[in-house]
Coordinates of C-alpha atoms in Angstrom, one line a residue:
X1239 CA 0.0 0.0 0.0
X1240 CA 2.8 2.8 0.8
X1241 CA 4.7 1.8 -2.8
X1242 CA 1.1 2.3 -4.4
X1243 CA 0.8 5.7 -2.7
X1244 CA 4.5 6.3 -3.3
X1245 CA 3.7 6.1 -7.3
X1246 CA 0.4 8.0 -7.2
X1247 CA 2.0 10.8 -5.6
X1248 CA 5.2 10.8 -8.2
X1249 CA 2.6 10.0 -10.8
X1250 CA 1.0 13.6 -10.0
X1251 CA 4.1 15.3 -9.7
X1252 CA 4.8 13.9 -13.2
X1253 CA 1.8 15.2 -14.3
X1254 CA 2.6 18.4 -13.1
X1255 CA 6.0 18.8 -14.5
X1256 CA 5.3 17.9 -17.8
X1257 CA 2.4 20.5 -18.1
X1258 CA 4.8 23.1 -16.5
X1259 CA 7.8 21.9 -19.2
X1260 CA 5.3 21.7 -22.1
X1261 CA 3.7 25.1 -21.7
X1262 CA 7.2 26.7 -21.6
X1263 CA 8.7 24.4 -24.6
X1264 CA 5.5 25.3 -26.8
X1265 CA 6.4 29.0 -26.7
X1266 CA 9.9 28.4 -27.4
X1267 CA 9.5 25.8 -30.9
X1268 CA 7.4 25.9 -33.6
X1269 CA 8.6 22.3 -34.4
X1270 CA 6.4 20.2 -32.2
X1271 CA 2.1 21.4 -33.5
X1272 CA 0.8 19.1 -30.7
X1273 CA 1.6 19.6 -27.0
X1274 CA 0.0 16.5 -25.5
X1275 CA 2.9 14.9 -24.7
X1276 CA 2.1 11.5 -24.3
X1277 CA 4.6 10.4 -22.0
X1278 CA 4.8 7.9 -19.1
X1279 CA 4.7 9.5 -15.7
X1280 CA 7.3 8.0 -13.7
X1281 CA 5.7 5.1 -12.3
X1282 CA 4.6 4.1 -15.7
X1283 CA 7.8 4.6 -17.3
X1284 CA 9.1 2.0 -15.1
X1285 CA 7.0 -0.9 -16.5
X1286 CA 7.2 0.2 -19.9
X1287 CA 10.5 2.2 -21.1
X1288 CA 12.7 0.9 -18.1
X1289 CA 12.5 -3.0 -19.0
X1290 CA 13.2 -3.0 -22.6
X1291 CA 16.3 -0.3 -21.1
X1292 CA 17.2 -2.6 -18.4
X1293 CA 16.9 -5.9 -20.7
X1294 CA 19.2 -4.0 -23.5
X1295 CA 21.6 -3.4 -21.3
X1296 CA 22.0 -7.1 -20.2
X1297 CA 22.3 -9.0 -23.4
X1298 CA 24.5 -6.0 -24.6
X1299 CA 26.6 -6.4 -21.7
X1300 CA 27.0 -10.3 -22.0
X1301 CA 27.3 -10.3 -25.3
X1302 CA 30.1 -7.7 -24.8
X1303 CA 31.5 -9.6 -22.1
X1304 CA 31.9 -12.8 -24.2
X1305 CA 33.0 -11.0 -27.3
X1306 CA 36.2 -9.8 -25.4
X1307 CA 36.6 -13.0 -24.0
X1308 CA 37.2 -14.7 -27.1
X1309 CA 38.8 -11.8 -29.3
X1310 CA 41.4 -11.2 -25.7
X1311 CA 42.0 -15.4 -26.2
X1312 CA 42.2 -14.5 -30.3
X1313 CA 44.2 -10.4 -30.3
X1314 CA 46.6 -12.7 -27.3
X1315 CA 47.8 -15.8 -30.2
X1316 CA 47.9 -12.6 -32.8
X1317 CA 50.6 -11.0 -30.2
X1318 CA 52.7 -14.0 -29.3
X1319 CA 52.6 -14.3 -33.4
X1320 CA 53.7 -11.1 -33.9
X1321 CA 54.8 -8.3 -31.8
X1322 CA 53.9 -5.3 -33.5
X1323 CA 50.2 -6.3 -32.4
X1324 CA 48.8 -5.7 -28.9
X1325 CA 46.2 -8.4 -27.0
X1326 CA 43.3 -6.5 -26.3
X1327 CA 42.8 -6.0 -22.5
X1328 CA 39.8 -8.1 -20.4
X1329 CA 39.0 -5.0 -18.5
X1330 CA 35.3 -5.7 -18.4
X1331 CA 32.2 -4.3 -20.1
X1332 CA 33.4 -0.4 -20.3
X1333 CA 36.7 -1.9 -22.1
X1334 CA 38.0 1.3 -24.1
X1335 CA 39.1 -1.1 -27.0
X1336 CA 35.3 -1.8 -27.1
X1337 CA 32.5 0.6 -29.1
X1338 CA 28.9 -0.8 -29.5
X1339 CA 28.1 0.3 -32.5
X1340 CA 24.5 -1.8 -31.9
X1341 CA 23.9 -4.7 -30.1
X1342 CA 24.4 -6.6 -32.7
X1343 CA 27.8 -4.4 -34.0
X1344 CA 30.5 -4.0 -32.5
X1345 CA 34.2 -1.9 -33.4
X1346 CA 37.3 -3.6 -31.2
X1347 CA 40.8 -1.7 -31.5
X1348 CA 43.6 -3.8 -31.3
X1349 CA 46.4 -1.5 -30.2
X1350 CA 49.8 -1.7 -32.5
X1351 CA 52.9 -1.7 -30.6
X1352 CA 56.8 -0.6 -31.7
X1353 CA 55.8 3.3 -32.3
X1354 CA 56.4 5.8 -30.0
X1355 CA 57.1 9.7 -29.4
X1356 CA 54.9 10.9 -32.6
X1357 CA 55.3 14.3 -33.9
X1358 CA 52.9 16.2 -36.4
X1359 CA 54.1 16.5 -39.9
X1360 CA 53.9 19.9 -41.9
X1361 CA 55.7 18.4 -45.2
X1362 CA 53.6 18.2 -47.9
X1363 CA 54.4 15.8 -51.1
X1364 CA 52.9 14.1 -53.3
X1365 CA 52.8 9.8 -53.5
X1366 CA 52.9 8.1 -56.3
X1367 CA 52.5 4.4 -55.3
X1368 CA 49.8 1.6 -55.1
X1369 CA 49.1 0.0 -51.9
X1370 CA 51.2 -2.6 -53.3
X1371 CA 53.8 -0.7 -54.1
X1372 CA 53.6 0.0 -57.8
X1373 CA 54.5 2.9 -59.3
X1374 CA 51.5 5.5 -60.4
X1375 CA 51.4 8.2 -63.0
X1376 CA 49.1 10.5 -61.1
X1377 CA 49.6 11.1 -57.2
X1378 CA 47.3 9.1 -54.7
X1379 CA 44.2 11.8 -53.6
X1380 CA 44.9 14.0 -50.4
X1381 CA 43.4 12.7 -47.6
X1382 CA 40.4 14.0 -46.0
X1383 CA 39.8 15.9 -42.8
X1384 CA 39.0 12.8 -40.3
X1385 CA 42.6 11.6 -42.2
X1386 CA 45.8 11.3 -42.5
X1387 CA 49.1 10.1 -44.1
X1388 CA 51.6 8.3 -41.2
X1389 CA 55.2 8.3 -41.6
X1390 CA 57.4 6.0 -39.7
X1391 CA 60.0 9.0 -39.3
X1392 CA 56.4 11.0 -37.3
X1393 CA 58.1 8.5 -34.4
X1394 CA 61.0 9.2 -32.3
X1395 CA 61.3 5.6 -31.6
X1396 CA 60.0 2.7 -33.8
X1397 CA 60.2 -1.3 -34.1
X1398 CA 62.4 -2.1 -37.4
X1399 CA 59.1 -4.2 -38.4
X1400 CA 57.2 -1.3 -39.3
X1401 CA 60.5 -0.5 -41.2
X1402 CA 60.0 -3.5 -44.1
X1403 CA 58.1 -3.7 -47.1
X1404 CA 55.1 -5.5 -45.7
X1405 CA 53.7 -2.3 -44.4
X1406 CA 56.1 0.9 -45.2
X1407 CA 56.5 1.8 -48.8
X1408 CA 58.3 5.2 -49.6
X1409 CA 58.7 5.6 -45.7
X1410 CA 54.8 5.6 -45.0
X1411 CA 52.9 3.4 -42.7
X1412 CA 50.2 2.2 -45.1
X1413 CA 46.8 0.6 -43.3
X1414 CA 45.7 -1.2 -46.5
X1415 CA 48.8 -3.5 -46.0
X1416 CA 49.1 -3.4 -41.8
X1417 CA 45.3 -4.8 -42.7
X1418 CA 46.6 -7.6 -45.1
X1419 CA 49.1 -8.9 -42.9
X1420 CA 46.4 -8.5 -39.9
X1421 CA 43.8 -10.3 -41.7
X1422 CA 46.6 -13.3 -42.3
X1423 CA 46.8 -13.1 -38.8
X1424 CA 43.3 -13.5 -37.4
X1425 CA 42.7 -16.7 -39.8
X1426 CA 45.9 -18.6 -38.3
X1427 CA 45.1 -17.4 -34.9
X1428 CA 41.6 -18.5 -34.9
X1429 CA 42.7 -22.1 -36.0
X1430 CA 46.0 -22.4 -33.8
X1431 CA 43.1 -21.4 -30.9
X1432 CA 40.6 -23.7 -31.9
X1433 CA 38.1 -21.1 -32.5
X1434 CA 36.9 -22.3 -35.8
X1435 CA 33.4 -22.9 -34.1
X1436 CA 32.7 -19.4 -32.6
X1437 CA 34.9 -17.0 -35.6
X1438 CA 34.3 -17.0 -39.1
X1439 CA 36.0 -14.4 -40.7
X1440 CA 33.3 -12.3 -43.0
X1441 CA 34.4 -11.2 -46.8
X1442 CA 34.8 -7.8 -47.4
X1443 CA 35.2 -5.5 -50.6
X1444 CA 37.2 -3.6 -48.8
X1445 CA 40.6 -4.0 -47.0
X1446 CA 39.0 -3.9 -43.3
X1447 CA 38.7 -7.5 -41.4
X1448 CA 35.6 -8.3 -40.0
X1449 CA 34.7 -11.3 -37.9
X1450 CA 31.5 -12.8 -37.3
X1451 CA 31.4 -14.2 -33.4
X1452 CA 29.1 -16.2 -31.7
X1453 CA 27.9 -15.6 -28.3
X1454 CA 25.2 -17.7 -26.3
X1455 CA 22.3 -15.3 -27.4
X1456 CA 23.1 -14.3 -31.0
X1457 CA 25.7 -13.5 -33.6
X1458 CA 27.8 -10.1 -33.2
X1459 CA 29.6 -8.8 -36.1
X1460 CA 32.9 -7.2 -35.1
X1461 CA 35.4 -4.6 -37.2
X1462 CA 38.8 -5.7 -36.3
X1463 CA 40.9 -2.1 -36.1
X1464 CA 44.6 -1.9 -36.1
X1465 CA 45.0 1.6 -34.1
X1466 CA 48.1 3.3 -33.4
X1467 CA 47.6 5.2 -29.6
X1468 CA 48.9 8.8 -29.3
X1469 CA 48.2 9.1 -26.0
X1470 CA 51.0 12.6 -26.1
X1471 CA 49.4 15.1 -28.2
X1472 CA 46.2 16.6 -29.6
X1473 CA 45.7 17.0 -33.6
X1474 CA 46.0 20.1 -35.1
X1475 CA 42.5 18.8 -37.3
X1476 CA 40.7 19.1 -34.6
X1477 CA 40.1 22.6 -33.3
X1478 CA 38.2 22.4 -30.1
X1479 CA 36.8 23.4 -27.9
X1480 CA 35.6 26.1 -30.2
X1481 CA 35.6 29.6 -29.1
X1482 CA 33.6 30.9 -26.3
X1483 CA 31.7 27.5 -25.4
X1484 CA 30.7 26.5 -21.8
X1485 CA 30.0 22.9 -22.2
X1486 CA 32.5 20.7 -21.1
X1487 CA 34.4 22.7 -18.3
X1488 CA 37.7 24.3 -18.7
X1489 CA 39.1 22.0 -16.5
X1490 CA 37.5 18.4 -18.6
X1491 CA 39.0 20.1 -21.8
X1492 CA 42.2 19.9 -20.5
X1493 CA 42.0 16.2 -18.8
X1494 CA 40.3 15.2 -22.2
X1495 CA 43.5 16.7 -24.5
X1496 CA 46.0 15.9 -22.3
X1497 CA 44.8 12.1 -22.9
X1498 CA 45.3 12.7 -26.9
X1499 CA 44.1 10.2 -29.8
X1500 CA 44.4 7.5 -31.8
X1501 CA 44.8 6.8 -35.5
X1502 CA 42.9 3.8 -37.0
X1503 CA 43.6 1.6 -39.8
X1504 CA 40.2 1.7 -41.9
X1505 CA 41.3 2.4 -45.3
X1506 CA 43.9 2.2 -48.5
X1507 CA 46.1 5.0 -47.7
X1508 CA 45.3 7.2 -45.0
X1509 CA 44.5 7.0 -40.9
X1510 CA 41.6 7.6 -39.4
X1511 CA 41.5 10.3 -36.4
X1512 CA 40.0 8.7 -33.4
X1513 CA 39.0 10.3 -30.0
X1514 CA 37.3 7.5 -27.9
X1515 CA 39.0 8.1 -25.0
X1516 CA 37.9 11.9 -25.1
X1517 CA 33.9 10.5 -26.0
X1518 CA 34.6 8.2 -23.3
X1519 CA 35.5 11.2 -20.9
X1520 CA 32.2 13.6 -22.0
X1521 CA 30.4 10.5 -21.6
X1522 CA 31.8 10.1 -17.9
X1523 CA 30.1 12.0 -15.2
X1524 CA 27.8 13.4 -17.8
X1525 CA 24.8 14.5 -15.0
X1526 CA 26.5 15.8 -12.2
X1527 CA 25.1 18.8 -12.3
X1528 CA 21.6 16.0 -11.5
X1529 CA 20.6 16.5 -15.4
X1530 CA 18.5 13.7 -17.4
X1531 CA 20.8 13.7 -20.3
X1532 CA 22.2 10.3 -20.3
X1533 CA 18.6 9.3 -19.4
X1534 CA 18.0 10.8 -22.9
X1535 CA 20.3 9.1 -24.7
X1536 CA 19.1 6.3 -23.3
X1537 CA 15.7 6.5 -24.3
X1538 CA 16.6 7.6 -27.7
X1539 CA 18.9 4.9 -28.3
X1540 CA 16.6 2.3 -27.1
X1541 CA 13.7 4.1 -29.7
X1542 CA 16.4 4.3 -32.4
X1543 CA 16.7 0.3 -32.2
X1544 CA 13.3 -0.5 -31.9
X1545 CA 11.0 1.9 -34.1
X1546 CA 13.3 4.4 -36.1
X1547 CA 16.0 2.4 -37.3
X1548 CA 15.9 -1.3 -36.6
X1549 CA 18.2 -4.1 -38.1
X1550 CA 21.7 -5.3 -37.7
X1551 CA 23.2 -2.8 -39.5
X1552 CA 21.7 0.0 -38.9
X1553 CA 22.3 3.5 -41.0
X1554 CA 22.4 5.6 -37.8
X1555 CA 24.3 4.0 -34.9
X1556 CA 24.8 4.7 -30.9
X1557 CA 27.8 6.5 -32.5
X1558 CA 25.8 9.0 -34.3
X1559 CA 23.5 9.3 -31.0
X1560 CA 26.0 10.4 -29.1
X1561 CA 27.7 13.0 -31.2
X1562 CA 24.0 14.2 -31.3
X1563 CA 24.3 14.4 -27.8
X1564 CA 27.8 15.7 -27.7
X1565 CA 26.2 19.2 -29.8
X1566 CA 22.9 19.3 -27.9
X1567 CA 25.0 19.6 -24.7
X1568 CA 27.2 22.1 -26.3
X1569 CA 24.5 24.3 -27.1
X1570 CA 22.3 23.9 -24.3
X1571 CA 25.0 23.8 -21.2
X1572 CA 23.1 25.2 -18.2
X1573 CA 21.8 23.3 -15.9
X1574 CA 18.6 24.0 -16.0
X1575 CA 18.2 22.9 -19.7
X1576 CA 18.5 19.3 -18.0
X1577 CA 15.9 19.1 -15.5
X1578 CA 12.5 18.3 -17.3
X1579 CA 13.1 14.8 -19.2
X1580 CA 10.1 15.4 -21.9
X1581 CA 11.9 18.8 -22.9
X1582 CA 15.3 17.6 -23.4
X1583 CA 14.7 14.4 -24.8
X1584 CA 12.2 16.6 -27.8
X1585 CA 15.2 18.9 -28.0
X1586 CA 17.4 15.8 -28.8
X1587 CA 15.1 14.3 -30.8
X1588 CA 14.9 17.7 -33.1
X1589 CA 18.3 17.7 -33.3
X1590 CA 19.0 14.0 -34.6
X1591 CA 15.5 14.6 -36.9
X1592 CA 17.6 17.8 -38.2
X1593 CA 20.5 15.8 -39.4
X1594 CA 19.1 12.8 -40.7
X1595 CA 17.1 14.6 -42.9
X1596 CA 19.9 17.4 -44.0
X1597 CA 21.8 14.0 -44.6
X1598 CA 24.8 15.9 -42.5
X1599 CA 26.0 15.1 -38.9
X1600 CA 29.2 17.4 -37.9
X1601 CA 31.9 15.2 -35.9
X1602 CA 32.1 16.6 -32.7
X1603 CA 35.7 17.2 -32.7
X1604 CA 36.6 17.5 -36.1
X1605 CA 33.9 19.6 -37.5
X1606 CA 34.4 19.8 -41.2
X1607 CA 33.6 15.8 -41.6
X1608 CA 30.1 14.6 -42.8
X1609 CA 29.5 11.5 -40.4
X1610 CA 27.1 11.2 -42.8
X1611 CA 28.7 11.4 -45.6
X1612 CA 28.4 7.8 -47.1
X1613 CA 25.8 7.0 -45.4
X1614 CA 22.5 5.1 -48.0
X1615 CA 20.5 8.0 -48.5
X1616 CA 17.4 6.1 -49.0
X1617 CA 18.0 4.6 -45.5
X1618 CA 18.2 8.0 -43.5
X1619 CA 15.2 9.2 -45.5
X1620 CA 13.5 6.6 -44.2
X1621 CA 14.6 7.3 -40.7
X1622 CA 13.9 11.0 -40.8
X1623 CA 10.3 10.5 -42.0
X1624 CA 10.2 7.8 -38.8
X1625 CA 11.4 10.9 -36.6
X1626 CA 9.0 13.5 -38.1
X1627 CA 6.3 11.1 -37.3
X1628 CA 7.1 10.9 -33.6
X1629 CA 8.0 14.6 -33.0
X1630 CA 4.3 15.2 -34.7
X1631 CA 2.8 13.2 -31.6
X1632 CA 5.8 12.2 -29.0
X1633 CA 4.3 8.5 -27.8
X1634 CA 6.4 6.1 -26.5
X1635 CA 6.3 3.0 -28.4
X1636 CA 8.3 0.7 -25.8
X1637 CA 5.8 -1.3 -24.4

């Protein structure tokens, strides 16, 4: 009886609040036409949004658990193979090496070793070389913003592996061939570890390696990433924070350079600029001003994977839901922008609605790339006409 009148009394403070945050949201957008909000009041939302939440959360964080349990067992073999690679570490479900893409896609970093003390590089010049080492008559294209060339020499101290000609070729570290002689790798090691059973190792059209693993619930596809950590400096690509901001603190900005990046082998010819250990940090201690905006991102994940954009491979991942996140907190940094839940999770839910259907998501930290960019345009017109539907009448569709 006292949890019963426990609810109705947090039921009509619910009430309340969302009338309050409604009549003040409805003078500030024109976006939303109807203001009946149809939202859960807190009691509710605990039989409806907070299971599907809580149940996400588990399988994710098995499945993640026995995912880095096998590819530890399969990046450790890789190692004792050969040196320049790293064994992931078995640090537990917030491993760094680790990004859930979706629960059913995951991205795993497997640290290269043998390069230290890196340096920027202002030369310019032009290469004239295949990835396999062939001479070309016009110069390979410039890279582009989320990229970069890597010299060995950008290292005050390297391994005289990444020296030979089965990864260097005019002096540049190339990923196309750190992923070939990966990918050789990955298919000896799963065999030498008897792993034949739980990782097949996917075709691709391009150079990345992707494994297919199975865990005691369902298959995960994981990306494979050979990632050089640069845990020294900051990029000069990515200018931030940008001038005058108030979200994060002065004091977060300078933990989150000090910790620097990392530079990923994705492609042919060029390094892509990675910042997960800065996400990671924005991510950290994200309320402790008492705010509801991981509670938002929450929810909007949990929506994005069961009514807006469904399937394994979906066009618009938790990455894209947090940069979303990363720019809604940048523009709305006060506190008080945090406090009613139905407000800021609308405001979010603009914001992503905004991109989608512009086609054009600014990376948080690197602000002239197009997340974007590639992305199936049919796909994200799909999604944005999910999104307009919802923000037309906000209803929860988790139960």
């Amino acid at each position: 009886m006292k949890l019963k009148s426990e609810e109705r009394k947090a039921r009509q403070a619910w009430k309340a609040s969302v009338a309050d945050c409604f009549r003040r949201y409805k003078s500030q957008s024109n976006t939303i036409q109807d203001p009946a909000f149809c939202l859960a009041s807190p009691a509710e939302l605990t039989y409806t949004a907070s299971p599907q939440v809580e149940q996400r959360h588990y399988l994710v964080s098995k499945a993640v658990e026995e995912v880095q349990k096998i590819i530890q067992q399969l990046t450790a073999e890789i190692s004792y193979k050969a040196t320049r690679f790293q064994a992931i570490s078995n640090s537990g479900i917030h491993n760094e090496n680790i990004k859930v893409l979706a629960p059913s896609q995951f991205l795993i970093t497997v640290p290269l070793r043998g390069l230290t003390g890196y340096r920027e590089c202002q030369v310019r010049h032009w290469r004239y070389y295949t990835m396999h080492g062939a001479k070309l008559l016009s110069s390979v294209r410039d890279p582009e913003e989320l990229h970069q060339w890597l010299e060995v020499e950008q290292f005050s101290k390297s391994l005289q592996q990444w020296h030979e000609t089965d990864v260097n070729i005019e002096g540049d570290l190339v990923p196309a061939k750190v992923l070939i002689v990966f990918r050789e790798l990955v298919e000896k090691s799963i065999i030498s570890c008897n792993l034949s059973s739980k990782v097949t190792v996917l075709e691709s059209f391009s150079s990345v390696v992707r494994v297919a693993v199975e865990t005691s619930e369902s298959q995960v596809e994981v990306e494979l990433v050979p990632a050089v950590e640069i845990p020294t400096c900051w990029p000069e690509k990515a200018r931030w924070p940008r001038c005058l901001k108030r979200w994060p603190s002065q004091e977060k900005v300078q933990c989150i350079k000090s910790l620097g990046f990392d530079l990923l082998a994705r492609s042919n010819y060029h390094w892509q600029l990675c910042f997960s250990r800065a996400e990671h940090i924005l991510m950290e201690g994200l309320d402790e001003d008492g705010g509801c905006r991981m509670k938002c991102f929450r929810v909007m994940r949990q929506m994005k994977e069961d009514v807006w954009c469904t399937g394994n491979k979906p066009v618009i991942t938790a990455y894209h839901l947090q940069t979303v996140l990363f720019w809604t907190c940048e523009k709305y940094p006060r506190t008080k922008d945090w406090r009613c839940f139905p407000e800021a999770f609308l405001r979010l839910v603009q914001k992503l609605h905004k991109c989608v259907s512009q086609h054009f998501l600014k990376h948080y930290f690197v602000k002239n790339t197009n997340l974007l960019k590639y992305a199936n345009t049919s796909d994200l017109d799909l999604v944005a006409s999910k999104l307009a539907v919802f923000l037309e009448n906000p209803v929860f569709c988790l139960d």
